[in-house]
Tab-separated table of C-alpha atoms in Angstrom:
chain	number	residue	atom	x	y	z
A	1	MET	CA	-8.803	-30.861	-62.867
A	2	SER	CA	-12.173	-32.558	-63.012
A	3	GLN	CA	-15.487	-30.721	-63.138
A	4	ARG	CA	-16.241	-31.887	-59.615
A	5	GLN	CA	-12.978	-30.417	-58.316
A	6	VAL	CA	-13.707	-27.155	-60.097
A	7	LEU	CA	-17.121	-26.976	-58.457
A	8	GLN	CA	-15.584	-27.701	-55.049
A	9	VAL	CA	-13.041	-24.907	-55.517
A	10	PHE	CA	-15.789	-22.542	-56.591
A	11	GLU	CA	-17.925	-23.485	-53.587
A	12	GLN	CA	-14.981	-22.923	-51.260
A	13	TYR	CA	-14.405	-19.527	-52.872
A	14	GLN	CA	-18.043	-18.536	-52.443
A	15	LYS	CA	-18.014	-19.782	-48.860
A	16	ALA	CA	-14.830	-17.808	-48.132
A	17	ARG	CA	-16.403	-14.647	-49.539
A	18	THR	CA	-19.481	-15.169	-47.425
A	19	GLN	CA	-17.388	-15.727	-44.297
A	20	PHE	CA	-15.294	-12.653	-45.110
A	21	VAL	CA	-18.362	-10.466	-45.438
A	22	GLN	CA	-19.880	-11.816	-42.226
A	23	MET	CA	-16.655	-11.200	-40.329
A	24	VAL	CA	-16.275	-7.638	-41.634
A	25	ALA	CA	-19.936	-6.938	-40.867
A	26	GLU	CA	-19.337	-8.008	-37.285
A	27	LEU	CA	-16.165	-5.931	-36.987
A	28	ALA	CA	-17.953	-2.862	-38.384
A	29	THR	CA	-20.433	-2.870	-35.512
A	30	ARG	CA	-17.665	-1.746	-33.122
A	31	PRO	CA	-16.374	1.839	-33.509
A	32	GLN	CA	-12.845	0.922	-32.418
A	33	ASN	CA	-12.479	-1.231	-35.558
A	34	ILE	CA	-13.583	1.374	-38.087
A	35	GLU	CA	-10.220	3.018	-38.755
A	36	THR	CA	-8.516	-0.377	-39.100
A	37	LEU	CA	-11.090	-1.451	-41.671
A	38	GLN	CA	-10.608	1.831	-43.523
A	39	ASN	CA	-6.842	1.374	-43.664
A	40	ALA	CA	-7.237	-2.235	-44.828
A	41	ALA	CA	-8.786	-1.179	-48.143
A	42	THR	CA	-12.110	-2.691	-47.109
A	43	PHE	CA	-14.042	-0.470	-49.519
A	44	SER	CA	-12.470	-1.846	-52.666
A	45	VAL	CA	-13.070	-5.450	-51.610
A	46	ILE	CA	-16.621	-4.835	-50.439
A	47	THR	CA	-17.456	-2.986	-53.665
A	48	VAL	CA	-16.444	-6.050	-55.687
A	49	VAL	CA	-18.402	-8.434	-53.479
A	50	LEU	CA	-21.441	-6.102	-53.500
A	51	VAL	CA	-22.322	-7.003	-57.085
A	52	THR	CA	-22.275	-10.730	-56.413
A	53	TYR	CA	-25.471	-12.752	-56.353
A	54	ILE	CA	-24.563	-15.049	-53.460
A	55	PRO	CA	-27.628	-15.077	-51.171
A	56	HIS	CA	-27.487	-12.491	-48.314
A	57	VAL	CA	-24.020	-11.225	-49.318
A	58	PRO	CA	-25.136	-7.971	-51.032
A	59	LYS	CA	-27.255	-7.085	-48.017
A	60	LYS	CA	-24.345	-7.650	-45.628
A	61	CYS	CA	-22.034	-5.642	-47.877
A	62	ALA	CA	-24.496	-2.772	-47.841
A	63	LEU	CA	-24.710	-2.954	-44.043
A	64	ILE	CA	-20.926	-2.794	-43.816
A	65	LEU	CA	-20.815	0.250	-46.094
A	66	GLY	CA	-23.574	1.888	-44.078
A	67	ARG	CA	-21.812	1.328	-40.780
A	68	LEU	CA	-18.553	2.659	-42.182
A	69	ALA	CA	-20.179	5.697	-43.825
A	70	ASN	CA	-22.153	6.410	-40.669
A	71	TYR	CA	-18.939	6.735	-38.665
A	72	ASN	CA	-17.604	9.985	-40.166
A	73	ASP	CA	-17.739	12.151	-43.281
A	74	ASP	CA	-14.373	10.938	-44.596
A	75	LEU	CA	-15.643	7.383	-44.840
A	76	ALA	CA	-18.937	8.596	-46.307
A	77	GLU	CA	-16.979	10.501	-48.947
A	78	ALA	CA	-15.009	7.343	-49.713
A	79	VAL	CA	-18.296	5.578	-50.481
A	80	VAL	CA	-19.180	8.363	-52.930
A	81	LYS	CA	-15.768	8.364	-54.589
A	82	GLY	CA	-15.865	4.591	-54.919
A	83	ASP	CA	-18.831	4.850	-57.309
A	84	ILE	CA	-20.819	2.587	-55.024
A	85	LEU	CA	-23.944	4.756	-54.925
A	86	PRO	CA	-25.093	4.104	-58.522
A	87	GLN	CA	-24.842	0.351	-57.913
A	88	LEU	CA	-26.857	0.696	-54.706
A	89	VAL	CA	-29.541	2.791	-56.391
A	90	TYR	CA	-29.760	0.400	-59.354
A	91	SER	CA	-30.115	-2.603	-57.064
A	92	LEU	CA	-32.561	-0.822	-54.760
A	93	ALA	CA	-35.410	-1.340	-57.195
A	94	GLU	CA	-34.441	-4.913	-58.076
A	95	GLN	CA	-33.490	-6.639	-54.818
A	96	ASN	CA	-35.562	-7.984	-51.927
A	97	ARG	CA	-36.803	-6.048	-48.901
A	98	PHE	CA	-33.738	-6.895	-46.789
A	99	TYR	CA	-31.397	-5.421	-49.358
A	100	LYS	CA	-33.621	-2.368	-49.841
A	101	LYS	CA	-33.440	-1.572	-46.122
A	102	ALA	CA	-29.679	-2.012	-46.114
A	103	ALA	CA	-29.200	0.120	-49.236
A	104	ALA	CA	-31.420	2.896	-47.859
A	105	PHE	CA	-29.329	2.782	-44.677
A	106	VAL	CA	-26.186	3.406	-46.743
A	107	LEU	CA	-27.814	6.387	-48.465
A	108	ARG	CA	-28.878	7.797	-45.100
A	109	ALA	CA	-25.441	7.240	-43.579
A	110	VAL	CA	-23.787	9.076	-46.477
A	111	GLY	CA	-26.321	11.888	-46.750
A	112	LYS	CA	-26.433	12.851	-43.094
A	113	HIS	CA	-22.935	14.356	-42.947
A	114	SER	CA	-23.081	17.387	-45.249
A	115	PRO	CA	-25.067	19.086	-48.030
A	116	GLN	CA	-22.363	18.076	-50.509
A	117	LEU	CA	-22.682	14.375	-49.711
A	118	ALA	CA	-26.474	14.612	-49.737
A	119	GLN	CA	-26.267	16.286	-53.149
A	120	ALA	CA	-24.168	13.364	-54.397
A	121	ILE	CA	-27.059	11.063	-53.479
A	122	VAL	CA	-29.490	13.295	-55.378
A	123	ASP	CA	-27.161	13.415	-58.381
A	124	CYS	CA	-27.037	9.635	-58.670
A	125	GLY	CA	-30.829	9.485	-59.009
A	126	ALA	CA	-31.566	8.014	-55.587
A	127	LEU	CA	-34.579	10.208	-54.755
A	128	ASP	CA	-36.954	8.631	-57.254
A	129	THR	CA	-36.020	5.145	-56.077
A	130	LEU	CA	-36.381	6.106	-52.408
A	131	VAL	CA	-39.813	7.592	-53.107
A	132	ILE	CA	-40.855	4.331	-54.789
A	133	CYS	CA	-39.721	2.524	-51.640
A	134	LEU	CA	-42.212	4.640	-49.641
A	135	GLU	CA	-44.914	2.594	-51.401
A	136	ASP	CA	-43.355	-0.753	-50.549
A	137	PHE	CA	-45.487	-3.326	-48.758
A	138	ASP	CA	-42.857	-3.763	-46.053
A	139	PRO	CA	-43.033	-1.097	-43.281
A	140	GLY	CA	-39.294	-1.482	-42.642
A	141	VAL	CA	-38.507	-0.512	-46.235
A	142	LYS	CA	-40.793	2.518	-45.973
A	143	GLU	CA	-39.136	3.528	-42.712
A	144	ALA	CA	-35.609	3.209	-44.153
A	145	ALA	CA	-36.567	5.252	-47.219
A	146	ALA	CA	-38.296	7.975	-45.155
A	147	TRP	CA	-35.258	8.190	-42.914
A	148	ALA	CA	-32.914	8.654	-45.874
A	149	LEU	CA	-35.177	11.294	-47.445
A	150	GLY	CA	-35.366	13.217	-44.156
A	151	TYR	CA	-31.581	13.218	-43.778
A	152	ILE	CA	-31.211	14.605	-47.282
A	153	ALA	CA	-33.894	17.272	-46.807
A	154	ARG	CA	-32.627	18.559	-43.472
A	155	HIS	CA	-29.520	20.275	-44.865
A	156	ASN	CA	-30.967	23.172	-46.885
A	157	ALA	CA	-33.923	24.429	-48.902
A	158	GLU	CA	-32.533	23.258	-52.258
A	159	LEU	CA	-32.172	19.637	-51.155
A	160	SER	CA	-35.523	19.781	-49.407
A	161	GLN	CA	-37.106	21.063	-52.614
A	162	ALA	CA	-35.522	18.177	-54.526
A	163	VAL	CA	-37.192	15.744	-52.109
A	164	VAL	CA	-40.506	17.542	-52.608
A	165	ASP	CA	-40.124	17.520	-56.403
A	166	ALA	CA	-39.546	13.767	-56.299
A	167	GLY	CA	-43.074	13.401	-54.886
A	168	ALA	CA	-42.147	12.371	-51.353
A	169	VAL	CA	-44.510	14.556	-49.306
A	170	PRO	CA	-47.895	12.900	-50.092
A	171	LEU	CA	-46.381	9.479	-49.462
A	172	LEU	CA	-44.821	10.629	-46.176
A	173	VAL	CA	-48.269	11.851	-45.115
A	174	LEU	CA	-49.609	8.378	-45.875
A	175	CYS	CA	-46.763	6.899	-43.819
A	176	ILE	CA	-47.756	8.834	-40.694
A	177	GLN	CA	-51.169	7.185	-40.997
A	178	GLU	CA	-49.705	3.666	-40.959
A	179	PRO	CA	-50.119	1.634	-37.758
A	180	GLU	CA	-46.392	1.075	-37.142
A	181	ILE	CA	-45.094	3.541	-34.527
A	182	ALA	CA	-41.513	3.496	-35.832
A	183	LEU	CA	-42.694	4.419	-39.339
A	184	LYS	CA	-44.874	7.210	-37.958
A	185	ARG	CA	-41.883	8.652	-36.070
A	186	ILE	CA	-39.543	8.708	-39.056
A	187	ALA	CA	-42.171	10.059	-41.454
A	188	ALA	CA	-43.069	12.866	-39.034
A	189	SER	CA	-39.367	13.648	-38.626
A	190	ALA	CA	-38.930	13.826	-42.417
A	191	LEU	CA	-41.900	16.187	-42.736
A	192	SER	CA	-40.330	18.350	-40.039
A	193	ASP	CA	-37.004	18.421	-41.915
A	194	ILE	CA	-38.761	19.436	-45.139
A	195	SER	CA	-40.891	22.149	-43.498
A	196	LYS	CA	-38.188	23.963	-41.603
A	197	HIS	CA	-36.435	25.763	-44.439
A	198	SER	CA	-39.047	28.104	-45.951
A	199	PRO	CA	-42.735	29.063	-45.924
A	200	GLU	CA	-43.136	27.552	-49.396
A	201	LEU	CA	-41.849	24.148	-48.325
A	202	ALA	CA	-43.987	24.256	-45.181
A	203	GLN	CA	-46.998	25.125	-47.342
A	204	THR	CA	-46.310	22.036	-49.457
A	205	VAL	CA	-46.570	19.903	-46.319
A	206	VAL	CA	-49.789	21.682	-45.306
A	207	ASP	CA	-51.292	21.237	-48.781
A	208	ALA	CA	-50.674	17.496	-48.548
A	209	GLY	CA	-52.974	17.374	-45.524
A	210	ALA	CA	-50.283	16.666	-42.950
A	211	ILE	CA	-51.447	19.056	-40.208
A	212	ALA	CA	-54.683	17.300	-39.317
A	213	HIS	CA	-52.989	13.904	-39.070
A	214	LEU	CA	-50.092	15.281	-37.025
A	215	ALA	CA	-52.453	17.065	-34.644
A	216	GLN	CA	-54.311	13.811	-33.971
A	217	MET	CA	-51.091	12.220	-32.732
A	218	ILE	CA	-50.269	14.843	-30.080
A	219	LEU	CA	-51.730	12.629	-27.359
A	220	ASN	CA	-50.167	9.403	-28.612
A	221	PRO	CA	-48.584	7.586	-25.650
A	222	ASP	CA	-45.276	7.084	-27.491
A	223	ALA	CA	-42.911	9.851	-26.341
A	224	LYS	CA	-40.572	9.646	-29.331
A	225	LEU	CA	-43.483	10.013	-31.735
A	226	LYS	CA	-44.807	13.023	-29.802
A	227	ARG	CA	-41.376	14.658	-30.059
A	228	GLN	CA	-41.423	14.406	-33.845
A	229	VAL	CA	-45.063	15.431	-34.199
A	230	LEU	CA	-44.572	18.558	-32.064
A	231	SER	CA	-41.370	19.378	-33.949
A	232	ALA	CA	-43.103	19.090	-37.336
A	233	LEU	CA	-45.977	21.343	-36.237
A	234	SER	CA	-43.436	23.867	-34.868
A	235	GLN	CA	-41.499	23.942	-38.136
A	236	VAL	CA	-44.706	24.711	-40.027
A	237	ALA	CA	-46.032	27.311	-37.572
A	238	LYS	CA	-42.819	29.322	-37.310
A	239	HIS	CA	-42.833	30.752	-40.829
A	240	SER	CA	-45.921	32.997	-41.021
A	241	VAL	CA	-49.172	34.053	-39.407
A	242	ASP	CA	-51.203	32.081	-41.959
A	243	LEU	CA	-49.312	28.852	-41.329
A	244	ALA	CA	-49.499	29.335	-37.560
A	245	GLU	CA	-53.262	29.853	-37.835
A	246	MET	CA	-53.578	26.637	-39.855
A	247	VAL	CA	-51.853	24.749	-37.073
A	248	VAL	CA	-54.128	26.351	-34.469
A	249	GLU	CA	-57.205	25.524	-36.554
A	250	ALA	CA	-56.290	21.844	-36.262
A	251	GLU	CA	-57.499	22.221	-32.640
A	252	ILE	CA	-54.156	21.628	-30.949
A	253	PHE	CA	-55.288	23.716	-27.952
A	254	PRO	CA	-55.752	22.861	-25.173
A	255	VAL	CA	-54.525	19.278	-25.794
A	256	VAL	CA	-50.953	20.373	-26.539
A	257	LEU	CA	-50.715	21.829	-23.022
A	258	THR	CA	-50.815	18.320	-21.564
A	259	CYS	CA	-47.454	17.697	-23.258
A	260	LEU	CA	-45.918	20.351	-21.003
A	261	LYS	CA	-46.386	17.920	-18.112
A	262	ASP	CA	-44.991	14.921	-19.968
A	263	LYS	CA	-42.338	12.752	-18.312
A	264	ASP	CA	-40.142	13.066	-21.403
A	265	GLU	CA	-38.058	16.245	-21.252
A	266	TYR	CA	-37.914	16.638	-25.033
A	267	VAL	CA	-41.667	16.361	-25.373
A	268	LYS	CA	-41.860	19.293	-22.933
A	269	LYS	CA	-39.285	21.241	-24.908
A	270	ASN	CA	-40.932	20.644	-28.283
A	271	ALA	CA	-44.372	21.505	-26.910
A	272	SER	CA	-42.991	24.782	-25.524
A	273	THR	CA	-41.326	25.447	-28.872
A	274	LEU	CA	-44.609	24.921	-30.732
A	275	ILE	CA	-46.453	27.331	-28.414
A	276	ARG	CA	-43.613	29.859	-28.789
A	277	GLU	CA	-43.691	29.689	-32.593
A	278	ILE	CA	-47.415	30.419	-32.552
A	279	ALA	CA	-47.298	33.141	-29.890
A	280	LYS	CA	-44.594	35.197	-31.588
A	281	HIS	CA	-46.671	36.180	-34.607
A	282	THR	CA	-49.601	38.314	-33.396
A	283	PRO	CA	-51.338	39.561	-30.226
A	284	GLU	CA	-54.428	37.632	-31.284
A	285	LEU	CA	-52.610	34.298	-31.376
A	286	SER	CA	-50.960	35.086	-28.037
A	287	GLN	CA	-54.350	35.945	-26.558
A	288	LEU	CA	-55.705	32.625	-27.772
A	289	ILE	CA	-52.886	30.874	-25.911
A	290	VAL	CA	-53.579	32.921	-22.760
A	291	ASN	CA	-57.284	32.061	-22.948
A	292	ALA	CA	-56.437	28.361	-23.229
A	293	GLY	CA	-54.324	28.542	-20.079
A	294	GLY	CA	-51.101	28.328	-22.040
A	295	VAL	CA	-49.131	30.978	-20.141
A	296	ALA	CA	-49.699	29.396	-16.728
A	297	ALA	CA	-48.917	25.945	-18.166
A	298	VAL	CA	-45.635	27.136	-19.679
A	299	ILE	CA	-44.624	28.830	-16.395
A	300	ASP	CA	-45.259	25.568	-14.531
A	301	CYS	CA	-43.219	23.732	-17.160
A	302	ILE	CA	-40.292	26.136	-16.747
A	303	GLY	CA	-40.365	25.485	-13.019
A	304	SER	CA	-40.289	21.718	-13.490
A	305	CYS	CA	-37.213	21.476	-15.731
A	306	ARG	CA	-33.700	22.847	-16.135
A	307	GLY	CA	-31.263	23.971	-18.803
A	308	ASN	CA	-32.120	24.133	-22.485
A	309	ILE	CA	-35.483	22.467	-21.890
A	310	ARG	CA	-36.537	25.783	-20.295
A	311	LEU	CA	-35.367	27.981	-23.148
A	312	PRO	CA	-38.379	27.919	-25.540
A	313	GLY	CA	-40.779	28.504	-22.627
A	314	ILE	CA	-38.757	31.508	-21.447
A	315	MET	CA	-38.802	32.955	-24.955
A	316	MET	CA	-42.522	32.260	-25.316
A	317	LEU	CA	-43.255	34.397	-22.219
A	318	GLY	CA	-41.158	37.188	-23.720
A	319	TYR	CA	-43.012	37.060	-27.029
A	320	VAL	CA	-46.418	37.110	-25.322
A	321	ALA	CA	-45.440	40.032	-23.082
A	322	ALA	CA	-43.974	42.020	-25.967
A	323	HIS	CA	-47.277	42.269	-27.819
A	324	SER	CA	-49.280	44.458	-25.408
A	325	GLU	CA	-49.767	45.725	-21.854
A	326	ASN	CA	-52.635	43.318	-21.239
A	327	LEU	CA	-50.710	40.276	-22.404
A	328	ALA	CA	-47.700	41.300	-20.322
A	329	MET	CA	-50.016	41.646	-17.331
A	330	ALA	CA	-51.315	38.118	-18.015
A	331	VAL	CA	-47.729	36.869	-17.627
A	332	ILE	CA	-47.379	38.843	-14.369
A	333	ILE	CA	-50.684	37.559	-12.946
A	334	SER	CA	-49.655	33.986	-13.758
A	335	LYS	CA	-46.500	34.545	-11.646
A	336	GLY	CA	-44.181	34.505	-14.616
A	337	VAL	CA	-41.815	37.170	-13.277
A	338	PRO	CA	-40.575	35.234	-10.200
A	339	GLN	CA	-39.989	32.162	-12.375
A	340	LEU	CA	-37.993	34.172	-14.919
A	341	SER	CA	-36.014	35.733	-12.076
A	342	VAL	CA	-35.137	32.253	-10.826
A	343	CYS	CA	-33.924	31.307	-14.311
A	344	LEU	CA	-31.839	34.480	-14.458
A	345	SER	CA	-30.137	33.664	-11.163
A	346	GLU	CA	-29.909	29.867	-11.285
A	347	GLU	CA	-29.088	28.919	-14.857
A	348	PRO	CA	-25.353	28.524	-15.553
A	349	GLU	CA	-25.584	28.993	-19.321
A	350	ASP	CA	-25.332	32.569	-20.590
A	351	HIS	CA	-27.713	32.082	-23.505
A	352	ILE	CA	-30.501	31.000	-21.136
A	353	LYS	CA	-29.785	33.938	-18.808
A	354	ALA	CA	-29.885	36.228	-21.872
A	355	ALA	CA	-33.309	34.892	-22.868
A	356	ALA	CA	-34.625	35.422	-19.325
A	357	ALA	CA	-33.222	38.976	-19.258
A	358	TRP	CA	-34.871	39.729	-22.600
A	359	ALA	CA	-38.229	38.338	-21.433
A	360	LEU	CA	-38.132	40.368	-18.201
A	361	GLY	CA	-37.381	43.480	-20.241
A	362	GLN	CA	-40.407	42.808	-22.449
A	363	ILE	CA	-42.633	42.481	-19.380
A	364	GLY	CA	-41.361	45.588	-17.585
A	365	ARG	CA	-41.260	48.026	-20.491
A	366	HIS	CA	-44.972	48.842	-20.731
A	367	THR	CA	-46.103	50.858	-17.683
A	368	PRO	CA	-44.942	51.739	-14.135
A	369	GLU	CA	-47.114	48.897	-12.845
A	370	HIS	CA	-45.362	46.388	-15.104
A	371	ALA	CA	-41.938	47.768	-14.181
A	372	ARG	CA	-42.740	47.563	-10.471
A	373	ALA	CA	-43.805	43.911	-10.836
A	374	VAL	CA	-40.324	43.156	-12.149
A	375	ALA	CA	-38.475	45.460	-9.731
A	376	VAL	CA	-39.984	44.005	-6.532
A	377	THR	CA	-38.468	40.581	-7.332
A	378	ASN	CA	-35.008	42.118	-6.848
A	379	THR	CA	-34.224	41.375	-10.494
A	380	LEU	CA	-32.636	44.734	-11.357
A	381	PRO	CA	-29.445	44.220	-9.274
A	382	VAL	CA	-28.994	40.790	-10.877
A	383	LEU	CA	-29.362	42.294	-14.342
A	384	LEU	CA	-26.855	45.017	-13.458
A	385	SER	CA	-24.384	42.455	-12.151
A	386	LEU	CA	-24.672	40.393	-15.354
A	387	TYR	CA	-24.258	43.505	-17.487
A	388	MET	CA	-21.113	44.608	-15.665
A	389	SER	CA	-19.523	41.166	-15.313
A	390	THR	CA	-16.538	40.548	-17.584
A	391	GLU	CA	-17.420	36.844	-17.534
A	392	SER	CA	-20.793	37.442	-19.208
A	393	SER	CA	-21.077	36.813	-22.930
A	394	GLU	CA	-21.555	39.801	-25.213
A	395	ASP	CA	-25.136	38.767	-25.947
A	396	LEU	CA	-25.939	38.503	-22.239
A	397	GLN	CA	-24.437	41.929	-21.577
A	398	VAL	CA	-26.408	43.517	-24.421
A	399	LYS	CA	-29.714	41.927	-23.378
A	400	SER	CA	-29.172	42.744	-19.698
A	401	LYS	CA	-28.434	46.385	-20.532
A	402	LYS	CA	-31.492	46.628	-22.773
A	403	ALA	CA	-33.712	45.026	-20.126
A	404	ILE	CA	-32.439	47.411	-17.443
A	405	LYS	CA	-33.172	50.427	-19.629
A	406	ASN	CA	-36.615	49.108	-20.592
A	407	ILE	CA	-37.561	48.613	-16.950
A	408	LEU	CA	-35.933	51.769	-15.560
A	409	GLN	CA	-37.624	54.042	-18.065
A	410	LYS	CA	-41.007	53.004	-16.673
A	411	CYS	CA	-40.111	52.257	-13.054
A	412	THR	CA	-41.434	54.640	-10.392
A	413	TYR	CA	-40.782	52.267	-7.490
A	414	LEU	CA	-38.002	54.266	-5.871
A	415	PRO	CA	-36.724	51.665	-3.333
A	416	ALA	CA	-35.689	49.517	-6.291
A	417	LEU	CA	-34.009	52.439	-8.040
A	418	GLU	CA	-31.976	53.864	-5.182
A	419	PRO	CA	-29.239	51.188	-5.071
A	420	PHE	CA	-28.477	52.062	-8.700
A	421	LEU	CA	-27.334	55.528	-7.585
A	422	TYR	CA	-24.338	53.859	-5.968
A	423	ASP	CA	-23.580	50.958	-8.305
A	424	ALA	CA	-24.672	51.833	-11.826
A	425	PRO	CA	-22.232	52.929	-14.547
A	426	PRO	CA	-22.842	56.380	-16.123
A	427	ASN	CA	-24.870	55.104	-19.099
A	428	ILE	CA	-27.345	53.410	-16.701
A	429	LEU	CA	-27.161	56.086	-14.002
A	430	LYS	CA	-28.620	58.616	-16.412
A	431	HIS	CA	-31.879	56.649	-16.621
A	432	VAL	CA	-32.048	56.143	-12.843
A	433	VAL	CA	-31.628	59.849	-12.075
A	434	GLY	CA	-34.161	60.591	-14.809
A	435	GLN	CA	-36.783	58.471	-13.071
A	436	PHE	CA	-36.168	60.226	-9.730
A	437	SER	CA	-36.575	63.576	-11.484
A	438	LYS	CA	-40.010	62.450	-12.721
A	439	VAL	CA	-41.308	61.040	-9.418
A	440	LEU	CA	-39.979	63.376	-6.706
A	441	PRO	CA	-41.800	66.579	-7.818
A	442	HIS	CA	-45.140	64.838	-7.243
A	443	ASP	CA	-44.513	62.807	-4.056
A	444	SER	CA	-43.702	64.581	-0.769
A	445	LYS	CA	-43.124	61.355	1.178
A	446	ALA	CA	-40.682	60.179	-1.469
A	447	ARG	CA	-38.850	63.514	-1.279
A	448	ARG	CA	-38.377	63.171	2.479
A	449	LEU	CA	-37.283	59.537	2.207
A	450	PHE	CA	-34.854	60.458	-0.551
A	451	VAL	CA	-33.127	62.860	1.837
A	452	THR	CA	-33.044	60.583	4.899
A	453	SER	CA	-31.804	57.563	2.905
A	454	GLY	CA	-28.836	59.504	1.542
A	455	GLY	CA	-30.147	59.668	-2.015
A	456	LEU	CA	-30.038	63.456	-2.284
A	457	LYS	CA	-26.479	63.526	-0.961
A	458	LYS	CA	-25.446	60.925	-3.556
A	459	VAL	CA	-27.018	62.914	-6.383
A	460	GLN	CA	-24.957	65.963	-5.400
A	461	GLU	CA	-21.814	63.846	-5.733
A	462	ILE	CA	-22.568	62.895	-9.329
A	463	LYS	CA	-20.295	64.678	-11.776
A	464	ALA	CA	-22.305	65.595	-14.863
A	465	GLU	CA	-21.291	67.559	-17.935
A	466	PRO	CA	-22.796	71.059	-17.926
A	467	GLY	CA	-25.795	71.184	-20.234
A	468	SER	CA	-26.080	67.382	-20.433
A	469	LEU	CA	-29.325	65.474	-19.985
A	470	LEU	CA	-27.992	64.047	-16.732
A	471	GLN	CA	-27.326	67.585	-15.423
A	472	GLU	CA	-30.894	68.552	-16.324
A	473	TYR	CA	-32.211	65.606	-14.319
A	474	ILE	CA	-30.063	66.591	-11.331
A	475	ASN	CA	-31.325	70.191	-11.560
A	476	SER	CA	-34.920	68.929	-11.604
A	477	ILE	CA	-34.279	66.933	-8.418
A	478	ASN	CA	-32.579	69.873	-6.707
A	479	ASN	CA	-35.527	72.111	-7.574
A	480	CYS	CA	-37.689	69.850	-5.400
A	481	TYR	CA	-35.861	71.030	-2.245
A	482	PRO	CA	-35.064	74.324	-0.500
A	483	GLU	CA	-31.735	75.761	-1.581
A	484	GLU	CA	-30.169	75.429	1.885
A	485	ILE	CA	-30.998	71.662	1.955
A	486	VAL	CA	-29.281	71.145	-1.400
A	487	ARG	CA	-26.262	73.146	-0.208
A	488	TYR	CA	-26.147	71.151	3.023
A	489	TYR	CA	-25.792	67.851	1.153
A	490	SER	CA	-23.424	69.181	-1.495
A	491	PRO	CA	-19.777	68.007	-1.401
A	492	GLY	CA	-17.541	70.439	0.504
A	493	TYR	CA	-20.366	72.136	2.386
A	494	SER	CA	-19.040	70.945	5.758
A	495	ASP	CA	-15.657	72.536	4.931
A	496	THR	CA	-17.441	75.765	4.112
A	497	LEU	CA	-19.175	75.686	7.495
A	498	LEU	CA	-15.872	75.057	9.270
A	499	GLN	CA	-14.300	78.006	7.459
A	500	ARG	CA	-17.161	80.147	8.678
A	501	VAL	CA	-16.518	78.881	12.206
A	502	ASP	CA	-12.849	79.778	11.884
A	503	SER	CA	-13.617	83.261	10.622
A	504	TYR	CA	-16.479	83.905	12.983
A	505	GLN	CA	-15.866	86.548	15.623
A	506	PRO	CA	-17.966	85.858	18.712
A	507	LEU	CA	-19.598	88.783	20.484
A	508	ILE	CA	-17.793	89.592	23.773
A	509	ASN	CA	-19.802	91.240	26.526
């Protein structure tokens, strides 16, 4: 065979390999083809072709591997077991920007599935190379590297610390200052993933100067960027009072409140989450939010959305109210109770109902005035129904019961309490009767109304253990009335009167 023929054969071979890779790359874009490609031993062929130096072929091979690994954890594990990662990492520093983006995509696709697969990426030395890519001139390479680092860091504190130790945080902070919106989004997301695990990791992000730059982007018109920025600030603020104060000192109020009116539902949710994570720490931080108009803004936000988007706002109101009487009254004045009552009645998900029940309990537990503000919205019967329903989750039952007790123990608004005499189970009834025993001795109008409404008669029908706390409450109520009135409304008294009629001998003239 002549040299020319040999070259022709070689060219045909190279062309066939290129066509093969292009065809597989196209097939891998459609999920319905993934399992077929897996069964066809695609990995072993692609791994061989990956190390070739035909132009564009390594990049396409990497894209194929990324698409396959992205599909499920079994395919991602096959990439790891095929010893492909070391080759990718080695080539990452040597190849052009197109290959770097494709290789970083593979690392992200593998690392996203589990801590074990992410650890495999760390073990093959990928972090140092990915961090170097954060300094690349091409924004797309930076974005791909930041994305991979974020997916590794999100799993647990150990992996996040490995990303930090590789020197990623200062470079990610530089990335959020770049003009490209896509790069800003991914870098902010990576900082969020690093911060979420522990106060120490969050402090590392703060020390790199991230907070000020993130805070400046709260009003950026790009909704997806705002989501990530608000998430990152939330993940920092949640850990401690000091970190929350650092976020507040970046002057996020009142500008963050505008995000509660955003068209994007997840911007609303993340803004509510940020305010919640700040409010939960101290009364002082909650008061700062109240002073900025944050409570009223969150209540309006809850009214404008549904489902899980409401959840952080509901919890935020509960945290604010829990701190003190004055802060709970701020929630009441801002009409938070009716909105929480609507959530309790309307929302189909038990975990959202449970959050609303908890928040209402935090509002009503302070004083009779607070309890009345909750009781007049007809919330107590709804809470009782949720507590007694067999369809309610255990968490919803527990939180409903706790909220009822919190409110009842302070409630002196008797019209709201009286229905409980007829419907409440014994463990709740005890608290209801206890409240009547506290109010009736000091209110003559209430005593009369209690008789005419049938309340006194119902109390006489309650069977209490002698010497029990419930019996003491009943005795206290009975002591508010003349003995003959109590006897009149006691069970069996009418029979006693009839017996007296039967035995009565009329006087005959």
